[in-house]
XYZ file of C-alpha atoms in Angstrom:
749
model
C -28.983 -10.656 -52.674
C -32.274 -11.547 -51.021
C -32.761 -11.862 -47.256
C -32.925 -15.638 -47.097
C -29.515 -16.061 -48.829
C -27.843 -13.630 -46.730
C -29.144 -15.082 -43.576
C -27.895 -18.567 -44.920
C -24.345 -17.086 -45.322
C -24.397 -15.765 -41.855
C -25.586 -19.035 -40.407
C -22.791 -20.798 -42.374
C -20.141 -18.357 -41.230
C -20.971 -19.105 -37.496
C -21.219 -22.813 -37.804
C -17.896 -23.038 -39.865
C -16.328 -20.944 -37.016
C -17.335 -23.754 -34.763
C -16.949 -22.858 -31.053
C -15.131 -19.692 -31.780
C -18.283 -17.588 -31.077
C -20.618 -19.986 -29.123
C -18.197 -21.382 -26.365
C -17.545 -18.229 -24.614
C -19.616 -16.906 -21.771
C -21.535 -20.293 -21.275
C -22.755 -21.912 -18.130
C -19.979 -24.442 -18.386
C -17.501 -21.418 -18.467
C -19.139 -20.080 -15.339
C -18.827 -23.069 -13.505
C -15.236 -23.547 -14.372
C -14.601 -20.175 -13.237
C -16.429 -20.553 -9.987
C -14.686 -23.809 -9.258
C -11.225 -22.551 -10.325
C -10.072 -21.744 -6.821
C -11.088 -25.210 -5.437
C -9.642 -26.775 -8.734
C -6.109 -25.499 -8.076
C -6.084 -25.623 -4.281
C -3.235 -27.682 -2.894
C -1.476 -28.125 -6.332
C 1.521 -26.182 -5.606
C 3.710 -27.914 -2.870
C 6.579 -25.901 -1.613
C 5.128 -22.330 -1.440
C 6.398 -20.428 1.676
C 5.045 -17.551 3.660
C 5.492 -15.813 6.944
C 9.339 -16.259 7.554
C 10.344 -14.847 11.060
C 13.710 -15.220 12.789
C 13.367 -16.783 16.150
C 14.830 -14.788 19.062
C 18.478 -13.823 18.395
C 19.216 -17.464 16.784
C 19.874 -18.385 13.374
C 16.610 -20.395 13.271
C 13.946 -19.329 10.905
C 10.114 -20.263 11.350
C 8.095 -20.384 8.155
C 4.757 -21.746 6.686
C 5.047 -24.092 3.699
C 2.318 -25.672 1.524
C 2.211 -29.391 1.029
C -0.010 -31.852 -0.921
C -2.238 -32.031 2.222
C -2.348 -28.536 3.322
C 0.409 -26.684 5.028
C 3.094 -27.371 7.450
C 4.927 -24.999 9.846
C 8.655 -25.486 10.028
C 11.975 -24.344 11.932
C 15.076 -24.355 9.824
C 18.315 -24.264 11.608
C 20.948 -22.816 9.571
C 23.824 -23.787 11.967
C 22.684 -27.234 11.888
C 21.488 -27.386 8.332
C 18.405 -29.116 9.470
C 14.621 -28.640 9.514
C 11.997 -29.792 12.032
C 8.104 -29.289 12.449
C 7.720 -26.180 14.551
C 5.294 -27.783 16.850
C 2.729 -30.686 17.144
C 0.146 -29.794 14.369
C -2.370 -32.262 15.734
C -2.193 -31.413 19.229
C -2.256 -27.564 18.596
C -5.419 -28.255 16.401
C -6.987 -30.148 19.321
C -6.169 -27.344 21.760
C -7.326 -24.634 19.486
C -10.630 -26.363 18.581
C -11.359 -26.654 22.395
C -10.437 -23.226 23.139
C -12.261 -21.502 20.007
C -15.122 -23.817 19.655
C -14.378 -24.262 15.859
C -13.397 -27.374 14.323
C -9.952 -27.169 13.244
C -7.965 -28.992 10.532
C -4.446 -29.949 11.767
C -3.251 -29.803 8.002
C -4.710 -26.254 7.347
C -4.071 -24.494 10.681
C -5.474 -20.749 10.210
C -2.662 -19.052 11.843
C -1.166 -15.536 11.188
C 0.853 -12.808 12.739
C 3.320 -15.024 14.583
C 5.933 -14.470 17.312
C 8.112 -17.338 17.999
C 10.440 -17.593 21.240
C 12.406 -20.293 22.200
C 13.549 -18.504 25.171
C 9.960 -17.910 26.546
C 9.031 -21.355 24.960
C 6.018 -19.757 23.446
C 4.319 -19.188 20.069
C 1.946 -16.417 19.867
C -0.502 -16.212 16.867
C -3.698 -14.701 15.445
C -6.669 -17.129 14.481
C -10.560 -16.694 14.356
C -10.213 -12.711 14.998
C -8.429 -13.640 18.296
C -4.838 -13.851 19.789
C -3.389 -16.871 21.204
C -0.568 -18.171 22.977
C 0.841 -21.758 22.560
C 3.029 -23.086 25.552
C 5.655 -25.043 23.698
C 6.508 -27.124 26.606
C 2.907 -28.255 27.624
C 1.057 -27.903 24.235
C -1.473 -25.936 26.150
C -3.230 -23.133 24.202
C -4.773 -20.099 25.741
C -6.219 -16.793 24.484
C -3.866 -13.635 24.638
C -6.495 -11.051 25.514
C -4.010 -8.306 24.961
C -3.319 -9.456 21.350
C -6.942 -9.988 20.766
C -7.727 -6.325 21.909
C -5.095 -5.059 19.529
C -6.531 -7.133 16.668
C -10.143 -5.841 17.387
C -9.220 -2.286 17.658
C -7.063 -2.190 14.584
C -5.383 0.963 13.402
C -8.405 2.956 13.862
C -10.063 5.212 11.182
C -7.663 7.300 9.101
C -9.684 10.435 9.457
C -8.588 11.059 13.113
C -4.887 11.616 12.445
C -5.543 15.340 12.663
C -7.055 15.192 16.206
C -5.008 16.433 19.028
C -5.389 15.623 22.665
C -6.145 17.550 25.920
C -6.268 14.987 28.740
C -2.836 13.469 28.183
C -0.136 13.425 31.006
C 3.539 13.480 29.977
C 6.040 12.329 32.470
C 9.839 13.606 32.449
C 12.498 11.004 32.043
C 13.809 11.345 35.603
C 10.185 10.721 36.717
C 10.390 14.069 38.762
C 7.716 16.026 36.657
C 4.483 15.648 35.015
C 3.236 18.098 32.213
C -0.329 18.648 31.220
C -2.808 20.995 29.820
C -5.197 23.017 31.716
C -7.375 25.735 30.400
C -5.680 25.285 26.920
C -2.009 26.031 28.480
C 0.928 24.080 29.527
C 1.335 23.245 33.153
C 4.056 21.205 35.042
C 4.050 19.898 38.659
C 6.399 17.770 40.665
C 5.214 14.273 41.019
C 6.158 13.927 44.611
C 5.472 16.294 47.382
C 3.064 19.080 47.760
C 4.602 21.608 45.377
C 2.176 23.863 43.508
C 1.695 23.450 39.866
C 3.543 25.695 37.623
C 2.142 27.186 34.831
C 4.567 27.689 31.706
C 2.373 29.358 29.033
C -0.263 31.937 29.247
C -1.315 32.405 25.575
C -3.521 29.428 25.214
C -7.259 29.679 24.089
C -10.147 27.723 22.906
C -9.098 28.596 19.302
C -5.520 28.477 19.711
C -4.617 25.793 22.363
C -1.492 23.855 23.343
C -1.637 20.003 22.551
C -1.244 17.650 25.492
C 1.181 15.510 23.223
C 4.409 17.117 24.518
C 7.902 16.045 24.736
C 10.477 16.235 27.433
C 14.273 16.647 26.807
C 16.106 13.523 27.705
C 17.861 15.740 30.624
C 14.360 16.510 31.880
C 15.260 20.190 31.753
C 13.199 21.262 28.856
C 9.944 20.650 27.240
C 8.674 20.802 23.649
C 5.054 21.486 22.925
C 2.763 22.348 19.900
C 0.495 25.212 20.021
C -2.259 24.588 17.705
C -4.783 26.827 15.758
C -7.481 24.458 15.014
C -9.615 23.999 11.971
C -13.005 23.192 11.241
C -13.886 19.649 10.886
C -15.332 18.207 7.626
C -18.183 15.647 8.440
C -18.928 12.758 6.030
C -22.548 11.448 6.354
C -23.297 7.815 5.745
C -26.738 6.344 5.899
C -26.760 2.559 6.808
C -30.203 1.649 5.308
C -30.334 -1.936 6.577
C -28.742 -2.426 9.918
C -28.992 -5.845 11.522
C -30.209 -4.785 14.933
C -33.058 -2.438 13.779
C -35.676 -1.781 11.040
C -35.015 2.002 10.762
C -31.911 3.305 9.303
C -28.870 4.735 11.064
C -27.077 7.822 10.413
C -23.239 7.327 10.495
C -20.494 10.007 10.541
C -16.891 10.389 10.017
C -14.271 13.135 10.370
C -13.252 13.389 6.490
C -11.154 16.243 5.485
C -11.240 16.805 1.791
C -8.946 18.751 -0.777
C -8.937 22.413 0.047
C -10.210 22.132 3.472
C -8.399 24.095 6.178
C -5.827 22.414 8.285
C -4.659 22.792 11.801
C -1.515 24.879 12.073
C 1.045 23.912 14.610
C 3.838 26.161 16.275
C 6.662 24.298 18.078
C 7.346 25.997 21.406
C 10.148 25.367 23.695
C 9.974 25.697 27.537
C 13.206 25.819 29.648
C 11.832 24.634 32.958
C 14.072 26.290 35.551
C 14.021 29.623 33.872
C 10.305 29.540 32.929
C 11.638 30.665 29.682
C 9.159 30.294 26.413
C 10.511 30.273 22.929
C 8.376 29.672 19.917
C 9.563 28.684 16.348
C 8.999 31.574 13.862
C 5.643 31.059 12.256
C 7.412 32.061 8.728
C 9.548 28.970 8.926
C 6.387 26.580 9.247
C 3.714 28.456 7.125
C 1.026 26.804 5.345
C 1.533 23.287 6.863
C 0.205 20.155 5.505
C 1.761 18.601 8.248
C 4.287 19.169 11.048
C 6.015 16.081 12.732
C 6.172 15.644 16.749
C 9.333 17.035 18.301
C 12.159 14.554 18.457
C 14.782 15.355 20.964
C 18.540 14.750 20.351
C 19.825 12.104 22.938
C 22.188 14.947 24.379
C 19.070 17.500 24.773
C 21.139 19.986 22.789
C 18.043 20.573 20.300
C 14.912 18.867 18.723
C 13.767 18.519 15.348
C 10.567 18.630 13.353
C 9.692 17.651 9.873
C 7.641 20.341 7.985
C 5.671 19.302 5.030
C 4.365 22.453 3.436
C 0.969 22.066 1.879
C 1.221 21.245 -1.853
C 3.894 18.900 -1.095
C 6.604 20.676 -3.152
C 8.761 21.597 -0.022
C 9.714 19.068 2.821
C 12.259 20.211 5.451
C 13.959 18.908 8.552
C 13.997 21.908 11.107
C 16.356 21.942 14.236
C 15.627 24.062 17.191
C 18.453 24.758 19.624
C 17.381 24.210 22.980
C 19.422 26.818 24.591
C 19.212 29.797 22.271
C 15.922 29.043 20.584
C 17.342 29.663 17.219
C 15.658 27.431 14.407
C 17.356 26.596 11.318
C 16.845 24.109 8.174
C 18.929 21.181 8.058
C 17.414 19.281 5.067
C 15.744 21.338 2.346
C 13.616 19.058 -0.238
C 11.947 21.035 -3.037
C 10.245 19.820 -6.167
C 8.705 21.623 -9.137
C 6.015 19.035 -9.047
C 5.624 16.903 -5.893
C 7.407 15.217 -3.162
C 6.480 11.700 -2.746
C 6.714 11.972 1.126
C 4.063 8.960 1.695
C 6.004 6.563 -0.511
C 9.567 7.369 -0.767
C 10.689 9.529 2.371
C 13.350 7.822 4.514
C 15.401 9.401 7.350
C 18.023 8.042 9.518
C 19.906 10.139 12.089
C 23.690 8.668 12.680
C 25.347 9.363 15.897
C 22.744 11.373 17.510
C 22.464 13.406 14.452
C 25.921 14.202 13.482
C 24.862 12.806 10.141
C 21.586 12.125 8.251
C 20.899 9.555 5.864
C 17.881 10.895 3.650
C 16.071 9.751 0.271
C 15.620 12.233 -2.590
C 14.566 11.960 -6.269
C 16.643 15.162 -6.950
C 18.472 13.612 -9.666
C 15.682 11.986 -11.242
C 15.654 8.656 -9.444
C 15.086 7.666 -5.804
C 18.405 7.537 -4.103
C 20.133 7.762 -0.621
C 22.333 11.026 0.506
C 24.516 11.361 3.530
C 24.163 14.940 5.141
C 26.347 16.506 7.658
C 23.649 16.700 10.325
C 25.589 19.673 12.179
C 25.979 21.935 9.094
C 23.266 20.773 7.051
C 25.481 20.249 3.844
C 25.391 17.102 1.637
C 28.481 15.207 2.304
C 28.025 12.629 -0.605
C 25.285 10.875 -2.672
C 25.278 7.291 -1.372
C 23.517 5.472 -4.200
C 23.464 6.720 -7.878
C 22.211 5.390 -11.303
C 19.240 5.014 -13.525
C 17.390 2.795 -10.691
C 15.476 3.456 -7.550
C 16.032 2.478 -3.930
C 12.863 0.803 -2.532
C 13.403 0.433 1.018
C 16.258 0.636 3.640
C 16.426 -2.526 5.524
C 19.296 -1.534 8.156
C 21.788 1.124 8.933
C 25.076 -0.374 10.553
C 26.716 2.722 12.244
C 29.818 0.760 13.360
C 30.574 -0.633 9.865
C 29.005 2.461 8.244
C 26.977 0.319 5.780
C 23.479 0.073 4.735
C 21.300 -2.760 3.526
C 18.707 -1.718 1.128
C 16.153 -3.099 -1.590
C 16.172 -1.420 -4.803
C 14.859 -2.346 -8.541
C 16.022 -1.365 -11.860
C 19.792 -1.879 -11.493
C 20.275 -5.254 -13.135
C 20.291 -4.859 -16.763
C 18.034 -7.177 -18.885
C 15.671 -7.532 -15.822
C 12.112 -6.338 -15.316
C 12.918 -2.889 -13.853
C 10.385 -3.529 -11.055
C 12.020 -6.581 -9.706
C 13.302 -6.200 -6.192
C 16.997 -7.162 -5.377
C 19.020 -6.437 -2.099
C 22.331 -4.668 -1.552
C 24.740 -3.660 0.785
C 26.726 -0.275 0.310
C 29.168 1.942 2.335
C 27.853 5.339 3.779
C 30.513 7.039 1.257
C 28.876 5.266 -1.666
C 31.700 2.385 -2.341
C 31.585 -1.114 -2.400
C 28.188 -1.653 -3.614
C 27.432 -5.373 -3.328
C 24.381 -7.359 -4.546
C 23.097 -9.757 -2.014
C 20.686 -11.348 -4.486
C 20.906 -11.246 -8.375
C 18.552 -14.134 -9.733
C 16.286 -12.692 -12.293
C 13.374 -12.742 -10.173
C 11.414 -10.495 -7.468
C 13.074 -11.085 -4.182
C 11.441 -10.664 -0.658
C 13.964 -10.897 2.136
C 13.404 -11.353 5.888
C 16.731 -10.465 7.955
C 17.760 -12.021 11.261
C 18.129 -9.640 14.052
C 21.908 -9.391 13.751
C 21.531 -8.959 9.861
C 24.115 -11.778 9.237
C 21.557 -13.977 7.447
C 18.434 -13.514 5.353
C 15.476 -15.713 4.252
C 15.162 -15.015 0.775
C 11.900 -15.904 -1.127
C 12.197 -15.233 -4.849
C 9.948 -15.888 -7.843
C 8.171 -14.211 -10.938
C 4.571 -14.408 -12.004
C 6.130 -16.986 -14.583
C 8.820 -18.500 -12.393
C 8.088 -20.979 -9.518
C 9.118 -19.769 -6.224
C 12.482 -20.625 -4.398
C 13.125 -20.052 -0.550
C 16.845 -20.236 0.870
C 18.877 -18.712 3.471
C 21.791 -16.445 2.399
C 24.935 -14.896 3.983
C 23.876 -11.076 4.253
C 27.349 -10.160 3.795
C 28.288 -12.032 0.562
C 24.841 -12.980 -0.706
C 26.139 -16.719 -0.763
C 23.281 -19.465 -0.484
C 23.918 -21.306 2.717
C 20.746 -23.473 2.917
C 18.120 -24.399 0.578
C 14.883 -24.444 1.950
C 12.125 -25.066 -0.272
C 11.431 -25.262 -4.329
C 7.813 -25.033 -5.332
C 6.742 -27.654 -7.735
C 3.991 -26.236 -10.041
C 3.559 -29.299 -12.292
C 0.646 -30.332 -10.573
C -0.794 -26.975 -11.018
C -0.121 -26.915 -14.818
C -1.913 -30.348 -15.000
C -4.973 -28.723 -14.240
C -4.928 -26.805 -17.093
C -3.769 -23.655 -15.311
C -2.073 -21.265 -17.753
C 1.053 -18.985 -16.276
C 0.534 -15.500 -16.927
C 2.871 -13.954 -19.588
C 5.129 -11.044 -18.814
C 4.685 -8.621 -21.987
C 6.754 -5.357 -22.414
C 6.470 -2.775 -25.305
C 7.266 0.922 -25.892
C 5.024 3.539 -24.335
C 3.641 6.746 -25.711
C 7.015 8.325 -26.391
C 8.160 5.233 -28.444
C 11.192 4.977 -26.069
C 10.009 4.061 -22.601
C 9.288 0.512 -21.677
C 5.906 -0.568 -20.301
C 5.509 -3.612 -18.355
C 2.379 -5.745 -17.793
C 1.044 -9.216 -17.832
C -1.409 -11.260 -19.987
C -3.903 -13.787 -18.361
C -5.300 -16.702 -20.508
C -8.103 -18.976 -19.555
C -7.183 -22.621 -18.889
C -9.275 -23.666 -22.030
C -7.325 -21.183 -24.395
C -7.497 -21.761 -28.175
C -5.261 -19.597 -30.096
C -7.563 -20.008 -33.135
C -10.266 -18.162 -31.244
C -10.964 -14.361 -31.064
C -10.933 -12.842 -27.563
C -12.159 -9.675 -26.215
C -9.573 -8.159 -23.974
C -10.496 -6.803 -20.408
C -7.935 -4.500 -18.632
C -8.023 -4.613 -14.836
C -6.719 -1.023 -14.087
C -5.277 0.563 -10.773
C -3.357 3.684 -11.650
C -2.683 5.119 -8.194
C 0.443 7.156 -8.319
C 1.416 5.944 -4.770
C 2.950 2.615 -6.138
C 3.097 0.366 -9.149
C 0.523 -2.468 -9.145
C 1.392 -5.500 -11.761
C 2.345 -8.511 -9.869
C 5.786 -9.547 -9.784
C 6.042 -12.347 -7.545
C 4.385 -15.863 -8.394
C 0.771 -16.306 -7.677
C -1.531 -19.125 -8.262
C -4.134 -16.686 -9.100
C -3.535 -13.024 -9.994
C -5.678 -10.850 -8.059
C -8.980 -9.139 -8.181
C -10.767 -12.017 -10.124
C -8.744 -11.638 -13.412
C -8.226 -15.501 -13.726
C -11.830 -16.140 -13.329
C -12.802 -13.553 -15.488
C -10.653 -15.020 -18.142
C -12.375 -18.337 -17.808
C -15.580 -16.765 -19.226
C -13.713 -16.206 -22.643
C -11.644 -13.210 -22.311
C -7.779 -12.336 -22.290
C -7.164 -10.096 -19.221
C -4.369 -7.893 -18.977
C -2.840 -5.698 -16.281
C -0.319 -2.653 -16.958
C 1.725 -0.097 -15.087
C 1.409 2.920 -17.330
C 3.280 6.339 -16.872
C 2.205 8.030 -13.850
C 2.622 5.263 -11.406
C 5.551 5.049 -9.208
C 8.917 2.987 -8.786
C 10.539 4.141 -12.034
C 12.174 7.379 -12.742
C 10.758 10.795 -11.433
C 9.909 11.589 -15.001
C 7.830 8.570 -15.318
C 6.008 9.460 -12.254
C 5.464 13.132 -12.667
C 2.981 12.381 -15.633
C 0.244 12.040 -13.097
C 0.891 15.581 -11.474
C -2.375 17.565 -11.505
C -3.502 14.984 -14.192
C -5.152 12.011 -12.747
C -7.182 11.632 -15.754
C -4.127 10.701 -17.935
C -3.955 7.137 -15.837
C -1.333 6.229 -18.213
C -3.870 5.435 -20.902
C -1.776 6.335 -23.901
C 0.851 3.823 -22.707
C -1.936 1.323 -21.937
C -3.256 1.498 -25.384
C 0.060 1.299 -27.084
C 0.950 -1.735 -25.042
C -2.226 -3.617 -25.978
C -1.751 -2.661 -29.457
C 1.716 -4.148 -29.375
C 0.309 -7.229 -27.923
C -2.372 -7.647 -30.465
C 0.249 -7.291 -33.105
C 2.157 -10.183 -31.748
C -1.084 -12.108 -30.699
C -3.735 -11.595 -33.470
C -6.226 -13.376 -31.221
C -6.646 -10.485 -29.090
C -9.603 -8.471 -30.491
C -9.056 -4.727 -29.758
C -12.494 -3.908 -31.212
C -13.910 -5.355 -28.044
C -11.806 -3.906 -24.980
C -13.214 -3.664 -21.472
C -11.900 -2.205 -18.363
C -12.640 -2.672 -14.493
C -11.116 -1.336 -11.248
C -11.933 0.003 -7.784
C -11.228 3.005 -5.816
C -8.432 4.824 -7.955
C -9.035 2.139 -10.412
C -12.919 3.186 -10.447
C -11.997 6.860 -11.234
C -9.668 5.302 -14.170
C -12.091 2.486 -15.359
C -14.920 5.137 -15.958
C -12.664 7.662 -17.018
C -11.641 5.256 -19.898
C -14.879 5.571 -21.381
C -15.139 9.180 -21.143
C -11.539 10.074 -22.396
C -10.760 7.168 -24.673
C -14.165 5.786 -26.091
C -12.391 5.121 -29.383
C -10.432 2.334 -27.673
C -12.532 1.161 -24.557
C -16.109 -0.106 -25.115
C -17.276 -1.485 -21.677
C -16.310 -0.492 -18.134
C -17.159 -1.686 -14.672
C -16.151 1.020 -12.047
C -16.424 0.319 -8.156
C -16.363 2.926 -5.532
C -14.284 5.201 -7.639
C -12.906 8.693 -6.487
C -14.600 10.205 -9.292
C -13.853 13.716 -8.458
C -10.674 14.408 -6.558
C -12.190 17.288 -4.791
C -14.836 14.727 -3.092
C -12.086 12.234 -1.907
C -9.958 12.257 1.149
C -7.455 15.229 1.272
C -4.263 13.458 1.907
C -4.244 11.267 -1.430
C -5.627 13.644 -3.606
C -3.700 16.751 -2.856
C -0.439 14.561 -2.876
C -0.751 14.203 -6.784
C -3.435 17.036 -7.669
C -1.527 19.698 -5.583
C -3.030 22.705 -3.672
C -4.523 25.105 -4.139
C -7.527 23.719 -5.725
C -7.601 24.968 -9.638
C -9.484 24.260 -12.726
C -7.263 20.946 -13.071
C -9.280 19.321 -10.653
C -12.434 19.797 -12.853
C -10.651 18.782 -16.004
C -9.899 15.146 -14.365
C -13.331 14.881 -13.054
C -15.515 12.088 -14.025
C -18.474 14.118 -12.837
C -17.740 17.427 -14.814
C -17.064 14.983 -18.040
C -19.895 12.602 -17.608
C -21.617 14.078 -20.730
C -18.724 12.573 -22.763
C -20.028 8.969 -22.170
C -19.847 6.368 -24.800
C -19.994 2.963 -24.542
C -21.509 0.489 -21.585
C -20.873 1.689 -18.066
C -21.718 -0.021 -14.669
C -20.867 1.935 -11.459
C -20.837 -0.014 -8.032
C -20.540 1.605 -4.688
C -20.995 0.646 -1.042
C -23.419 2.815 0.834
C -21.082 2.804 3.954
C -17.663 3.355 1.952
C -15.761 5.596 4.357
C -12.659 5.643 2.137
C -14.112 7.372 -0.734
C -17.263 9.356 -0.119
C -20.158 7.445 -1.770
C -21.553 10.729 -3.093
C -18.676 10.812 -5.478
C -20.194 7.998 -7.344
C -23.834 9.211 -6.884
C -22.639 12.639 -8.401
C -21.573 10.710 -11.551
C -24.821 9.114 -11.466
C -26.637 12.513 -11.327
C -24.555 14.093 -14.177
C -25.320 11.050 -16.429
C -29.059 11.298 -15.761
C -28.955 14.976 -16.562
C -27.114 14.231 -19.586
C -29.586 11.616 -20.784
C -27.093 8.724 -20.795
C -27.845 5.227 -20.471
C -25.733 3.194 -17.860
C -26.146 0.663 -14.958
C -25.838 1.243 -11.283
C -25.492 -0.908 -8.157
C -25.419 0.360 -4.563
C -24.741 -2.349 -2.036
C -26.326 -1.979 1.257
C -24.151 -2.286 4.341
C -20.947 -2.413 2.435
C -17.858 -0.248 2.872
C -14.920 0.322 0.349
C -15.132 -2.684 -1.814
C -15.320 -3.985 -5.452
C -18.962 -4.980 -4.608
C -18.430 -8.409 -2.803
C -19.645 -11.537 -4.340
C -22.775 -10.110 -5.758
C -20.753 -7.359 -7.351
C -18.390 -9.828 -8.725
C -21.139 -11.874 -10.383
C -22.611 -8.486 -11.893
C -19.174 -7.439 -13.204
C -18.643 -10.936 -14.955
C -22.304 -10.763 -16.408
C -21.757 -7.217 -17.653
C -18.672 -8.127 -19.740
C -20.377 -11.382 -20.941
C -23.280 -9.495 -22.124
C -21.681 -6.524 -23.659
C -18.280 -7.873 -24.813
C -19.212 -11.410 -25.821
C -22.800 -10.514 -27.056
C -24.097 -13.458 -24.942
C -26.935 -13.513 -22.559
C -25.398 -14.463 -19.157
C -26.815 -17.860 -17.772
C -29.570 -17.470 -15.327
C -28.300 -17.429 -11.526
């Protein structure tokens, strides 16, 4: 066959396929993606948010979307009536005058509410400030204390290990003040001319007493922590382009990494009148990752600390007797893999510690247990079964009942959907307060007799109602979202899809996102948005007009976008979760690949010869890892601010899953160590001021790829912190997939 005939055949094949090849990744597709949010804006009346209960009443305050914007409403369950929460027009005028910003009464930018009928005041945040609305006069004033809290935020996470030396601690009876002087504990009477009393004599610069101390309720005893300090680990960041000067700036952060030394604390008891000192045996709290602040019993008989041994395989509640100084373990939680202390730990002390409610995965699922707080023995398991407790809402000591959220109990439902329940301390009379096949988000009244229930799925329009918190009966319908205007725009509801994982038995759940101009006769490359952090599960379960992280907009360019929770993520069984242990490179990939193959078998328009993946942070590690460890399946990846080597990232997150001490398994999961494996097309994005994940983690991948003579793309964004790259990075990500998965040159910017 000569070349001209072959060219004609190729041309005719393309022509006959029509728009199947040519109408993806075009300027028209980009315009549709860019305008998508504006297109669907206001097309879903009846969506609710921010429900709060007002004072001790049975009145609920919430926000609801309307065809014009949004409205703030008060629902009175006793009267079965709804009314506007305030005069929207007047508030807009007042807020405009106070803030200097033109405010739209139909789209008030209010968040973080506190509504009090008794004080006749609505407190809220707007324009990065706190505000008070006087409900009687309609006057708006800045709440400077609230503004200060908003601007200070939570502070940088790296300072969590820092102690204090200048704090004064006053006794409950106001007679004494405790403080640190020359690294030791001193006390002094607050009134009179009494001399200060030195209680400790063994403090030094290298092993000092922390000024955060705890007086016993009877003011006769004092608990303190003696600290053997560690060396700081400093993260250096260069701000290349500061706004206020030409020359770059050097910034620093306290940033402990896996393997770094940690401070070691020894709980120490001081009996004031006797000037007696008793320290907890160091062998009881050796090799600490963390030791909690002492918590006194109300009767001053003892205090407890929570001890998290480094490696997160032992977590204990330890009690120290305030008379004898004898310390004993009340609760001893152990695991052969890890204890998910950061995501699943719950403790409630009943009757001043006579009983303890505690969560554990010891039977393979996250459940509640009741301990005898005096003997340390388990009285009974409260919840049980192949499902997980997600959150404890309320413990009622009088009725001996617990209200909690759980998932996976209702047969035939997505095991991640949250439902609410009530149960007795002894595990009897489990009562479902919600049961609709949906993800429920409840806000309980202060007396826990009512709840506002917002329930939906990604493929089910939201409903909001008020329920009886004892029976679960619906007492008042509040709102039902109308998605017909949204569907009329061409918007496609995500599809919930499930298939078997790597073992052929376990159900793996995810969603499929299609473009608004979806054509089943076309062939679509598949792009996975990945976040495989073991600290939670991530596939959306509640209704959203747009699924997160630009997935819908990306689909508009001519792709099918999917999101999946593979093994190694949380909120399923302990065995499901344990897949991640010392093995973050796994990232559930065998389950994800099996899921996509099952989806393509059902939907042949999914082209698995062209699969891309993108993610940020832990997802940045996984998206790059997809090309390194599974190049036979993934062909293109965009990786943003990834923790590419778990030895380079923050200690608390990485040691939780990768364990301690540091071993060869860290290198085995490292994208730096495995960079030489790269196949396919990779773009790396990082912000130069990322203080969540050290930017050097990405730059070390860049270095390794250069040394391995690999072709790749790299974008560092000046002045940006932990991010997917902002608007510029989003545009580059879209172009990258269009060019390398569709084979189309992206339109000029």
